[in-house]
């Protein structure tokens, strides 16, 4: 139980919480402790990278791991089930056939075995995206894989019934809660290091109705994007790719501290020729965005978990950026632009604490969000955070921000739950309340280090308006878990509608 898996490189990417789980799990009738609110009726899905085989190259990173999808199902009888399944991608099947890794370095086709050239190498490991009754496991380097939302069995690569031209769809989509439309994009849309970006709209029934391509200012890691009621926003940060570097067997990404960031803004139903590029600061980076919205004056506000360099240590190392972890600074940062004004750069303000995994109720997507949640570090914690994930440090605190009532000097933080030393919390999902004025519920997986290379995991259900009160309900999950990338909540009413 406490043994390390010596078949994997003994680097930060494969030890401790990052040690691969390596197996599919079926746990049924788990006890739900406490009082589960009736609204928390449905399933919580999570995506995890978990390499099936030790990597071809010892310098592999967490992001390369084969996609695993988990489902925590709250059952009608008051118990819960927990399933983990590999996504059986073309890559997973090709490797399973030989019983070893055949694909090489992170997002570098030139390091793959000769006999798998041309095989889809995406690992579908980043977000379980639920839309129009379909569950898609997405990763930004390829097309998503569709999985059965009940059994988690892999259905296959998904291209919107042959309509999608882009070779990629990112893991960060935006669904307008008012129209039910899915907005997404794919970068490196026609191959590695390309500046081509595909911007797509899928109607509420799941039909891809529009796909347009444009050129980004340079080939950048475009991890997330945003919509407002009337606009689509494409932020560009200077973590860049070069084909020559890939051909030489090098790293996909290098961060460039002296290169400008950009915010592309276009009418969301408009033509890509209408994109206006607003200049941002040099050298910054962000993975995840809380939201974007227009105010009464038509000014767009875009809130992002921004940092002064790329947050991933292995990308900084590949870039020759030597910074102590405490010199990596960040904050929830607002870029404001007037799409009809004359200014050609963003205006920046700090609106929240450092951290990541921002969350708003799905209904507020692209509209003003008076409040939201995110993960951060407890500044009062004595001792180091739990080691894990691509950054190497897990978050230990969840906060609620109130942009109306919270003090700006306090980063709008009005409520917090700080976990004890040795604990961490993964990306939460939001479950709406049936009660008017109640902020709903939060579901998240928490990890606890219980010994040398020993961990315990549980799902916690929190009152989204009273985080400090601690869990209303808990489900202990008696199996080892790797840190989650992203999660999704699907209400039981929607699962019941799925034709099976
Ligand atoms: C991220 C995750 C990825 C990836 C690129 O969290 C960026 C950010 C799990 O894969 O390939
Ligand atoms: Fe992400």
Short mmCIF file of C-alpha atoms and ligand atoms in Angstrom, two decimals:
data_model
loop_
_atom_site.label_atom_id
_atom_site.label_comp_id
_atom_site.label_asym_id
_atom_site.label_seq_id
_atom_site.Cartn_x
_atom_site.Cartn_y
_atom_site.Cartn_z
CA UNK A 1 0.00 0.00 0.00
CA UNK A 2 2.74 2.42 0.93
CA UNK A 3 5.14 1.11 -1.68
CA UNK A 4 6.44 3.32 -4.44
CA UNK A 5 6.12 2.25 -8.07
CA UNK A 6 9.76 2.01 -9.09
CA UNK A 7 8.87 1.26 -12.71
CA UNK A 8 8.18 4.97 -13.10
CA UNK A 9 10.90 7.65 -12.96
CA UNK A 10 11.34 8.77 -9.37
CA UNK A 11 10.72 12.42 -10.28
CA UNK A 12 8.17 14.85 -8.88
CA UNK A 13 5.80 13.82 -11.68
CA UNK A 14 5.45 10.23 -10.50
CA UNK A 15 5.90 10.11 -6.72
CA UNK A 16 3.71 10.81 -3.69
CA UNK A 17 0.21 11.98 -4.68
CA UNK A 18 1.46 11.96 -8.29
CA UNK A 19 2.20 8.22 -8.17
CA UNK A 20 0.10 6.61 -10.92
CA UNK A 21 -3.01 4.74 -9.72
CA UNK A 22 -2.64 2.33 -12.65
CA UNK A 23 -5.93 0.52 -12.27
CA UNK A 24 -9.63 0.85 -12.91
CA UNK A 25 -11.80 0.85 -9.82
CA UNK A 26 -15.45 0.03 -9.08
CA UNK A 27 -16.70 0.88 -5.60
CA UNK A 28 -20.41 0.59 -4.86
CA UNK A 29 -22.69 1.46 -1.95
CA UNK A 30 -20.21 3.77 -0.26
CA UNK A 31 -21.57 5.36 2.90
CA UNK A 32 -22.58 9.01 2.76
CA UNK A 33 -21.85 10.49 6.18
CA UNK A 34 -23.79 13.54 7.36
CA UNK A 35 -26.75 15.12 5.62
CA UNK A 36 -26.78 15.21 1.84
CA UNK A 37 -28.87 18.16 0.56
CA UNK A 38 -31.61 16.87 -1.79
CA UNK A 39 -30.27 19.04 -4.66
CA UNK A 40 -27.00 17.07 -4.60
CA UNK A 41 -28.60 14.34 -6.68
CA UNK A 42 -26.52 13.40 -9.71
CA UNK A 43 -22.94 12.56 -10.58
CA UNK A 44 -19.62 14.32 -10.14
CA UNK A 45 -17.12 13.53 -12.91
CA UNK A 46 -13.39 14.13 -12.78
CA UNK A 47 -10.53 13.85 -15.27
CA UNK A 48 -7.12 12.55 -14.23
CA UNK A 49 -3.93 11.94 -16.22
CA UNK A 50 -2.66 8.48 -15.20
CA UNK A 51 0.02 6.85 -17.36
CA UNK A 52 -0.78 3.21 -18.13
CA UNK A 53 2.91 2.44 -18.75
CA UNK A 54 6.18 3.98 -17.59
CA UNK A 55 7.12 6.74 -20.04
CA UNK A 56 9.51 6.33 -22.96
CA UNK A 57 11.57 9.23 -21.63
CA UNK A 58 12.45 9.78 -17.99
CA UNK A 59 11.76 13.54 -18.19
CA UNK A 60 8.05 12.98 -18.91
CA UNK A 61 5.55 15.16 -17.06
CA UNK A 62 2.17 14.82 -15.33
CA UNK A 63 0.27 16.27 -18.31
CA UNK A 64 1.19 13.34 -20.61
CA UNK A 65 -0.66 10.72 -18.59
CA UNK A 66 -3.42 8.64 -20.16
CA UNK A 67 -6.88 10.05 -19.52
CA UNK A 68 -8.86 8.47 -16.73
CA UNK A 69 -12.42 9.46 -16.00
CA UNK A 70 -14.06 8.97 -12.61
CA UNK A 71 -17.68 9.19 -11.62
CA UNK A 72 -18.97 9.72 -8.11
CA UNK A 73 -22.68 8.86 -8.33
CA UNK A 74 -25.02 9.81 -5.52
CA UNK A 75 -27.56 6.96 -5.50
CA UNK A 76 -31.29 7.22 -4.73
CA UNK A 77 -30.83 4.90 -1.72
CA UNK A 78 -28.54 7.39 0.03
CA UNK A 79 -25.27 5.62 -0.85
CA UNK A 80 -22.67 6.55 -3.45
CA UNK A 81 -20.73 4.67 -6.14
CA UNK A 82 -17.26 5.56 -7.39
CA UNK A 83 -15.88 4.35 -10.72
CA UNK A 84 -12.54 4.93 -12.45
CA UNK A 85 -11.97 3.98 -16.07
CA UNK A 86 -9.19 4.63 -18.55
CA UNK A 87 -10.29 6.43 -21.69
CA UNK A 88 -9.49 3.86 -24.36
CA UNK A 89 -7.94 6.26 -26.81
CA UNK A 90 -6.22 5.07 -29.98
CA UNK A 91 -2.97 5.74 -28.12
CA UNK A 92 -4.02 3.73 -25.06
CA UNK A 93 -5.03 0.79 -27.29
CA UNK A 94 -1.79 0.95 -29.31
CA UNK A 95 0.28 0.88 -26.12
CA UNK A 96 -1.84 -1.87 -24.50
CA UNK A 97 -1.24 -4.01 -27.60
CA UNK A 98 2.53 -3.96 -27.00
CA UNK A 99 2.42 -3.58 -23.22
CA UNK A 100 4.67 -0.50 -23.20
CA UNK A 101 4.87 3.19 -24.01
CA UNK A 102 5.20 3.88 -27.74
CA UNK A 103 4.50 7.60 -27.74
CA UNK A 104 7.28 9.90 -26.61
CA UNK A 105 7.53 13.32 -25.04
CA UNK A 106 4.68 15.64 -24.12
CA UNK A 107 3.07 16.84 -27.35
CA UNK A 108 6.02 15.96 -29.55
CA UNK A 109 5.13 13.59 -32.42
CA UNK A 110 8.78 13.52 -33.50
CA UNK A 111 9.66 11.46 -30.41
CA UNK A 112 7.08 8.71 -31.03
CA UNK A 113 7.93 5.21 -32.24
CA UNK A 114 8.09 4.94 -36.03
CA UNK A 115 5.24 2.41 -36.16
CA UNK A 116 2.72 4.65 -34.37
CA UNK A 117 3.24 7.70 -36.59
CA UNK A 118 -0.19 8.90 -37.66
CA UNK A 119 -2.01 7.28 -34.71
CA UNK A 120 -4.10 9.81 -32.73
CA UNK A 121 -1.82 10.58 -29.76
CA UNK A 122 -4.18 12.64 -27.60
CA UNK A 123 -4.70 11.33 -24.07
CA UNK A 124 -8.16 12.87 -23.36
CA UNK A 125 -7.11 13.68 -19.80
CA UNK A 126 -8.20 17.21 -18.91
CA UNK A 127 -11.95 17.90 -18.63
CA UNK A 128 -15.12 15.80 -18.70
CA UNK A 129 -17.34 18.14 -20.75
CA UNK A 130 -21.10 17.51 -20.57
CA UNK A 131 -23.28 19.02 -23.29
CA UNK A 132 -26.47 17.95 -25.12
CA UNK A 133 -26.48 14.56 -23.37
CA UNK A 134 -22.91 13.71 -24.35
CA UNK A 135 -19.90 13.27 -22.11
CA UNK A 136 -16.65 14.24 -23.85
CA UNK A 137 -13.20 13.78 -22.35
CA UNK A 138 -11.23 16.69 -23.76
CA UNK A 139 -7.57 17.64 -24.00
CA UNK A 140 -6.25 20.61 -25.89
CA UNK A 141 -3.89 18.63 -28.15
CA UNK A 142 -6.60 16.68 -29.97
CA UNK A 143 -10.24 15.93 -30.53
CA UNK A 144 -12.25 14.75 -27.55
CA UNK A 145 -13.28 11.18 -26.79
CA UNK A 146 -16.91 10.43 -26.06
CA UNK A 147 -17.56 8.21 -23.04
CA UNK A 148 -20.76 6.66 -21.71
CA UNK A 149 -21.85 8.86 -18.79
CA UNK A 150 -23.12 5.88 -16.79
CA UNK A 151 -20.57 3.10 -17.41
CA UNK A 152 -17.66 5.39 -18.44
CA UNK A 153 -16.96 3.00 -21.33
CA UNK A 154 -15.20 4.71 -24.23
CA UNK A 155 -17.40 5.26 -27.28
CA UNK A 156 -14.69 6.77 -29.49
CA UNK A 157 -13.11 9.93 -30.84
CA UNK A 158 -15.76 12.60 -31.34
CA UNK A 159 -15.92 15.01 -34.28
CA UNK A 160 -19.51 16.30 -34.01
CA UNK A 161 -20.81 13.80 -36.56
CA UNK A 162 -18.07 14.59 -39.01
CA UNK A 163 -18.66 18.35 -38.88
CA UNK A 164 -15.49 19.40 -37.00
CA UNK A 165 -12.58 20.38 -39.24
CA UNK A 166 -10.16 21.36 -36.47
CA UNK A 167 -7.76 18.66 -35.31
CA UNK A 168 -8.11 20.00 -31.77
CA UNK A 169 -10.72 21.09 -29.26
CA UNK A 170 -9.51 22.50 -25.97
CA UNK A 171 -10.60 21.27 -22.56
CA UNK A 172 -12.09 24.66 -21.67
CA UNK A 173 -15.42 25.25 -23.28
CA UNK A 174 -18.08 27.79 -22.30
CA UNK A 175 -21.77 26.97 -22.20
CA UNK A 176 -24.21 29.88 -22.19
CA UNK A 177 -26.68 29.06 -19.42
CA UNK A 178 -29.39 31.12 -21.14
CA UNK A 179 -29.17 29.66 -24.66
CA UNK A 180 -27.66 26.24 -23.94
CA UNK A 181 -25.10 26.82 -26.72
CA UNK A 182 -21.59 25.39 -26.39
CA UNK A 183 -18.76 27.71 -27.44
CA UNK A 184 -15.34 26.16 -27.93
CA UNK A 185 -12.09 26.60 -29.81
CA UNK A 186 -9.08 24.58 -30.80
CA UNK A 187 -5.56 25.93 -31.24
CA UNK A 188 -2.79 24.36 -33.33
CA UNK A 189 -5.92 23.48 -35.29
CA UNK A 190 -4.03 22.06 -38.28
CA UNK A 191 -0.95 20.67 -36.55
CA UNK A 192 1.83 21.25 -34.03
CA UNK A 193 3.19 24.82 -33.77
CA UNK A 194 0.51 26.22 -36.09
CA UNK A 195 -0.98 29.65 -35.36
CA UNK A 196 -4.38 28.49 -36.64
CA UNK A 197 -7.24 28.69 -34.14
CA UNK A 198 -10.70 27.26 -34.82
CA UNK A 199 -13.63 29.02 -33.13
CA UNK A 200 -16.80 26.91 -32.97
CA UNK A 201 -20.42 27.19 -31.88
CA UNK A 202 -22.59 24.16 -31.09
CA UNK A 203 -26.33 24.67 -30.66
CA UNK A 204 -28.25 23.40 -27.64
CA UNK A 205 -29.08 20.16 -29.44
CA UNK A 206 -25.40 19.36 -29.92
CA UNK A 207 -25.09 20.31 -33.61
CA UNK A 208 -21.90 22.09 -34.66
CA UNK A 209 -23.35 25.10 -36.47
CA UNK A 210 -20.30 27.30 -37.03
CA UNK A 211 -16.55 26.81 -37.33
CA UNK A 212 -14.25 29.66 -38.31
CA UNK A 213 -10.46 29.79 -38.34
CA UNK A 214 -8.16 32.68 -37.55
CA UNK A 215 -4.46 33.26 -36.87
CA UNK A 216 -3.24 33.93 -33.33
CA UNK A 217 -0.47 36.56 -33.01
CA UNK A 218 1.90 33.64 -32.36
CA UNK A 219 1.53 29.95 -31.48
CA UNK A 220 0.69 30.03 -27.79
CA UNK A 221 -0.65 27.65 -25.17
CA UNK A 222 -4.27 28.83 -25.28
CA UNK A 223 -5.58 26.82 -22.35
CA UNK A 224 -8.88 28.60 -21.67
CA UNK A 225 -11.10 31.27 -23.23
CA UNK A 226 -14.21 33.23 -22.28
CA UNK A 227 -17.51 34.46 -23.60
CA UNK A 228 -19.80 37.31 -22.62
CA UNK A 229 -23.40 37.85 -23.70
CA UNK A 230 -22.16 39.41 -26.96
CA UNK A 231 -18.43 38.63 -27.30
CA UNK A 232 -15.88 35.84 -27.48
CA UNK A 233 -12.50 36.48 -25.82
CA UNK A 234 -9.21 34.82 -26.80
CA UNK A 235 -6.36 35.56 -24.36
CA UNK A 236 -2.82 34.82 -25.55
CA UNK A 237 0.09 34.49 -23.09
CA UNK A 238 3.68 34.04 -24.25
CA UNK A 239 4.16 30.33 -23.66
CA UNK A 240 5.10 29.41 -27.20
CA UNK A 241 5.85 26.48 -29.48
CA UNK A 242 8.35 26.14 -32.34
CA UNK A 243 8.34 23.45 -35.01
CA UNK A 244 12.15 23.42 -35.20
CA UNK A 245 12.37 22.73 -31.48
CA UNK A 246 9.83 19.90 -31.79
CA UNK A 247 11.74 18.39 -34.73
CA UNK A 248 14.91 18.44 -32.64
CA UNK A 249 13.05 16.38 -30.02
CA UNK A 250 12.67 19.33 -27.67
CA UNK A 251 9.92 20.69 -25.48
CA UNK A 252 6.56 21.74 -26.84
CA UNK A 253 6.42 24.84 -24.63
CA UNK A 254 8.86 27.56 -23.69
CA UNK A 255 7.81 30.64 -21.77
CA UNK A 256 9.05 34.00 -23.11
CA UNK A 257 9.23 36.68 -20.36
CA UNK A 258 9.84 39.50 -22.86
CA UNK A 259 6.94 38.77 -25.21
CA UNK A 260 3.60 40.62 -25.10
CA UNK A 261 0.35 39.02 -24.05
CA UNK A 262 -2.82 39.77 -26.02
CA UNK A 263 -6.57 39.68 -25.63
CA UNK A 264 -8.51 38.99 -28.82
CA UNK A 265 -12.11 40.23 -28.73
CA UNK A 266 -14.82 39.57 -31.34
CA UNK A 267 -18.61 39.56 -31.45
CA UNK A 268 -19.42 36.01 -30.44
CA UNK A 269 -21.74 35.42 -33.40
CA UNK A 270 -19.59 37.59 -35.66
CA UNK A 271 -16.88 36.94 -38.22
CA UNK A 272 -13.30 36.21 -37.16
CA UNK A 273 -12.17 39.12 -39.36
CA UNK A 274 -13.72 41.37 -36.69
CA UNK A 275 -11.25 40.30 -33.95
CA UNK A 276 -9.58 43.25 -32.23
CA UNK A 277 -6.30 42.53 -30.44
CA UNK A 278 -5.70 44.43 -27.20
CA UNK A 279 -2.16 44.37 -25.81
CA UNK A 280 -1.51 43.03 -22.29
CA UNK A 281 1.62 42.96 -20.09
CA UNK A 282 4.77 41.07 -21.13
CA UNK A 283 5.65 37.66 -19.76
CA UNK A 284 2.47 36.89 -17.82
CA UNK A 285 0.59 33.60 -17.84
CA UNK A 286 -2.81 32.25 -16.84
CA UNK A 287 -4.39 28.84 -17.06
CA UNK A 288 -7.95 29.46 -15.88
CA UNK A 289 -10.49 32.24 -16.05
CA UNK A 290 -13.33 32.85 -13.64
CA UNK A 291 -15.61 34.64 -16.10
CA UNK A 292 -16.07 37.62 -18.40
CA UNK A 293 -19.03 39.96 -18.71
CA UNK A 294 -20.12 43.34 -20.06
CA UNK A 295 -21.13 46.19 -17.75
CA UNK A 296 -23.91 48.73 -18.48
CA UNK A 297 -21.46 50.91 -20.40
CA UNK A 298 -20.53 48.00 -22.68
CA UNK A 299 -17.05 47.60 -21.17
CA UNK A 300 -15.85 43.98 -21.02
CA UNK A 301 -14.35 42.72 -17.75
CA UNK A 302 -12.36 39.51 -17.86
CA UNK A 303 -11.19 37.83 -14.62
CA UNK A 304 -8.25 35.42 -14.80
CA UNK A 305 -5.93 33.59 -12.39
CA UNK A 306 -2.89 35.47 -13.66
CA UNK A 307 0.73 34.94 -12.64
CA UNK A 308 4.00 36.71 -13.43
CA UNK A 309 5.40 33.64 -15.22
CA UNK A 310 4.22 30.19 -16.24
CA UNK A 311 3.00 28.40 -13.11
CA UNK A 312 4.40 25.01 -14.19
CA UNK A 313 7.99 24.48 -12.96
CA UNK A 314 8.84 22.11 -15.83
CA UNK A 315 7.88 24.77 -18.40
CA UNK A 316 10.01 27.37 -16.60
CA UNK A 317 12.94 24.94 -16.53
CA UNK A 318 12.60 24.30 -20.27
CA UNK A 319 12.66 28.08 -20.74
CA UNK A 320 15.78 28.70 -18.69
CA UNK A 321 13.70 30.66 -16.15
CA UNK A 322 15.14 30.07 -12.71
CA UNK A 323 12.74 31.38 -10.08
CA UNK A 324 12.18 30.34 -6.50
CA UNK A 325 8.57 29.13 -5.97
CA UNK A 326 7.89 32.14 -3.72
CA UNK A 327 8.87 34.52 -6.53
CA UNK A 328 6.03 33.18 -8.65
CA UNK A 329 3.37 35.76 -7.85
CA UNK A 330 -0.23 35.87 -8.94
CA UNK A 331 -3.72 37.16 -8.26
CA UNK A 332 -7.21 36.99 -9.68
CA UNK A 333 -6.69 39.81 -12.17
CA UNK A 334 -9.22 41.76 -14.18
CA UNK A 335 -8.51 42.98 -17.69
CA UNK A 336 -11.04 45.53 -18.87
CA UNK A 337 -11.44 46.64 -22.49
CA UNK A 338 -13.97 48.74 -24.33
CA UNK A 339 -14.62 46.84 -27.57
CA UNK A 340 -15.91 50.04 -29.18
CA UNK A 341 -13.32 52.40 -27.63
CA UNK A 342 -10.00 53.70 -28.94
CA UNK A 343 -7.65 52.14 -26.36
CA UNK A 344 -5.40 49.44 -27.80
CA UNK A 345 -4.29 47.82 -24.56
CA UNK A 346 -6.05 46.26 -21.55
CA UNK A 347 -6.48 48.05 -18.23
CA UNK A 348 -5.54 45.82 -15.35
CA UNK A 349 -6.70 45.59 -11.73
CA UNK A 350 -6.42 42.98 -8.98
CA UNK A 351 -9.79 41.62 -7.88
CA UNK A 352 -8.94 38.51 -5.87
CA UNK A 353 -6.25 36.40 -4.18
CA UNK A 354 -3.55 34.25 -5.76
CA UNK A 355 -4.74 30.78 -6.67
CA UNK A 356 -6.52 28.83 -9.37
CA UNK A 357 -9.57 26.68 -10.22
CA UNK A 358 -12.09 29.54 -10.25
CA UNK A 359 -15.77 28.64 -10.25
CA UNK A 360 -19.11 30.40 -10.82
CA UNK A 361 -22.66 29.05 -11.08
CA UNK A 362 -23.25 27.74 -14.62
CA UNK A 363 -26.20 30.11 -15.07
CA UNK A 364 -23.88 33.16 -14.71
CA UNK A 365 -21.52 32.14 -17.52
CA UNK A 366 -20.72 35.26 -19.54
CA UNK A 367 -23.00 37.46 -17.39
CA UNK A 368 -22.08 39.54 -14.35
CA UNK A 369 -21.12 37.20 -11.49
CA UNK A 370 -21.64 38.94 -8.15
CA UNK A 371 -19.73 36.10 -6.50
CA UNK A 372 -17.52 33.11 -7.21
CA UNK A 373 -15.21 30.59 -5.59
CA UNK A 374 -11.56 29.62 -6.09
CA UNK A 375 -8.77 27.62 -4.50
CA UNK A 376 -5.86 29.29 -2.78
CA UNK A 377 -3.22 28.70 -0.10
CA UNK A 378 -3.84 29.42 3.55
CA UNK A 379 -1.34 32.22 4.30
CA UNK A 380 -1.30 31.16 7.97
CA UNK A 381 -0.36 27.55 7.31
CA UNK A 382 2.79 26.43 9.11
CA UNK A 383 4.86 24.15 6.92
CA UNK A 384 4.75 23.19 3.26
CA UNK A 385 1.58 22.38 1.29
CA UNK A 386 0.87 18.82 0.19
CA UNK A 387 3.06 17.96 -2.77
CA UNK A 388 1.27 17.02 -6.00
CA UNK A 389 -0.13 18.00 -9.40
CA UNK A 390 1.80 19.68 -12.24
CA UNK A 391 2.75 22.67 -10.06
CA UNK A 392 4.09 20.44 -7.29
CA UNK A 393 1.95 22.05 -4.58
CA UNK A 394 -1.71 21.32 -3.88
CA UNK A 395 -4.18 23.98 -2.76
CA UNK A 396 -5.36 23.75 0.83
CA UNK A 397 -8.05 26.45 1.01
CA UNK A 398 -11.31 27.26 -0.77
CA UNK A 399 -12.62 30.81 -0.64
CA UNK A 400 -15.77 32.62 -1.71
CA UNK A 401 -15.32 36.02 -3.30
CA UNK A 402 -18.14 38.56 -3.14
CA UNK A 403 -17.52 41.33 -5.66
CA UNK A 404 -20.43 43.39 -4.31
CA UNK A 405 -19.97 43.15 -0.52
CA UNK A 406 -16.38 41.94 -0.08
CA UNK A 407 -13.58 44.43 0.63
CA UNK A 408 -11.31 44.96 -2.38
CA UNK A 409 -8.24 45.14 -0.08
CA UNK A 410 -9.11 41.63 1.13
CA UNK A 411 -9.37 40.35 -2.44
CA UNK A 412 -13.17 40.28 -2.04
CA UNK A 413 -12.78 37.18 0.15
CA UNK A 414 -15.79 36.85 2.45
CA UNK A 415 -15.69 33.18 3.44
CA UNK A 416 -13.04 30.46 3.58
CA UNK A 417 -12.43 26.88 4.54
CA UNK A 418 -8.74 26.25 5.26
CA UNK A 419 -7.81 22.59 5.55
CA UNK A 420 -5.29 21.39 8.15
CA UNK A 421 -1.62 20.71 7.46
CA UNK A 422 -1.24 17.65 5.21
CA UNK A 423 -4.57 18.11 3.43
CA UNK A 424 -5.45 19.37 -0.02
CA UNK A 425 -8.55 20.17 -2.03
CA UNK A 426 -9.10 19.54 -5.75
CA UNK A 427 -11.13 21.62 -8.20
CA UNK A 428 -14.69 22.01 -6.89
CA UNK A 429 -17.95 21.90 -8.84
CA UNK A 430 -21.08 23.93 -8.07
CA UNK A 431 -24.55 22.46 -7.55
CA UNK A 432 -27.38 25.03 -7.65
CA UNK A 433 -29.84 25.26 -4.77
CA UNK A 434 -33.60 24.88 -5.16
CA UNK A 435 -34.01 27.70 -2.64
CA UNK A 436 -34.16 31.30 -3.87
CA UNK A 437 -31.27 33.32 -2.46
CA UNK A 438 -29.25 30.29 -1.31
CA UNK A 439 -25.83 30.03 -2.97
CA UNK A 440 -26.00 26.28 -3.56
CA UNK A 441 -23.46 23.57 -2.82
CA UNK A 442 -19.86 22.73 -3.58
CA UNK A 443 -18.61 19.21 -4.22
CA UNK A 444 -14.87 18.55 -4.17
CA UNK A 445 -12.43 15.73 -3.52
CA UNK A 446 -10.07 16.26 -0.59
CA UNK A 447 -6.81 14.42 -0.01
CA UNK A 448 -5.13 13.77 3.32
CA UNK A 449 -1.61 12.50 3.83
CA UNK A 450 -1.91 9.82 6.50
CA UNK A 451 1.62 8.44 6.47
CA UNK A 452 4.77 8.04 4.43
CA UNK A 453 3.39 7.77 0.87
CA UNK A 454 -0.06 7.01 2.30
CA UNK A 455 -3.13 9.07 1.51
CA UNK A 456 -6.85 9.06 2.27
CA UNK A 457 -9.42 10.64 -0.04
CA UNK A 458 -13.01 11.76 0.37
CA UNK A 459 -15.67 13.74 -1.46
CA UNK A 460 -16.96 16.65 0.59
CA UNK A 461 -20.23 18.48 0.10
CA UNK A 462 -20.11 22.07 1.37
CA UNK A 463 -22.69 24.80 1.70
CA UNK A 464 -21.43 27.21 -0.98
CA UNK A 465 -22.55 30.15 1.18
CA UNK A 466 -20.99 28.82 4.41
CA UNK A 467 -17.70 27.19 3.49
CA UNK A 468 -16.25 27.86 6.95
CA UNK A 469 -18.86 25.52 8.50
CA UNK A 470 -17.14 22.52 6.89
CA UNK A 471 -18.71 19.57 5.12
CA UNK A 472 -22.45 18.90 5.30
CA UNK A 473 -21.76 15.43 3.96
CA UNK A 474 -18.68 13.29 3.22
CA UNK A 475 -18.02 10.14 1.24
CA UNK A 476 -14.79 8.33 2.03
CA UNK A 477 -13.30 6.88 -1.19
CA UNK A 478 -11.22 3.86 -0.19
CA UNK A 479 -8.78 3.78 -3.09
CA UNK A 480 -5.73 5.75 -4.02
CA UNK A 481 -6.43 8.84 -6.19
CA UNK A 482 -4.14 11.03 -8.28
CA UNK A 483 -4.71 14.81 -8.30
CA UNK A 484 -7.66 15.81 -10.47
CA UNK A 485 -7.40 18.19 -13.36
CA UNK A 486 -11.02 19.30 -13.97
CA UNK A 487 -14.47 18.16 -12.88
CA UNK A 488 -18.10 18.52 -13.94
CA UNK A 489 -21.45 18.13 -12.18
CA UNK A 490 -24.35 16.47 -14.02
CA UNK A 491 -27.77 16.49 -12.30
CA UNK A 492 -29.61 13.16 -12.14
CA UNK A 493 -32.52 14.64 -14.13
CA UNK A 494 -30.16 15.03 -17.11
CA UNK A 495 -28.63 11.58 -16.72
CA UNK A 496 -32.13 10.08 -16.63
CA UNK A 497 -32.82 11.61 -20.06
CA UNK A 498 -29.86 9.95 -21.75
CA UNK A 499 -31.08 7.36 -24.23
CA UNK A 500 -29.32 4.14 -23.28
C1 LIG B 1 -3.04 21.90 -18.34
C2 LIG B 1 -3.35 20.56 -18.24
C3 LIG B 1 -3.02 19.71 -19.28
C4 LIG B 1 -2.38 20.20 -20.40
C5 LIG B 1 -2.08 21.54 -20.49
O1 LIG B 1 -3.88 22.46 -16.22
C6 LIG B 1 -2.40 22.38 -19.45
C7 LIG B 1 -3.38 22.82 -17.27
C8 LIG B 1 -3.82 17.78 -18.13
O2 LIG B 1 -3.26 18.36 -19.27
O3 LIG B 1 -2.01 19.34 -21.39
FE1 LIG B 2 -7.45 23.60 -17.27
#
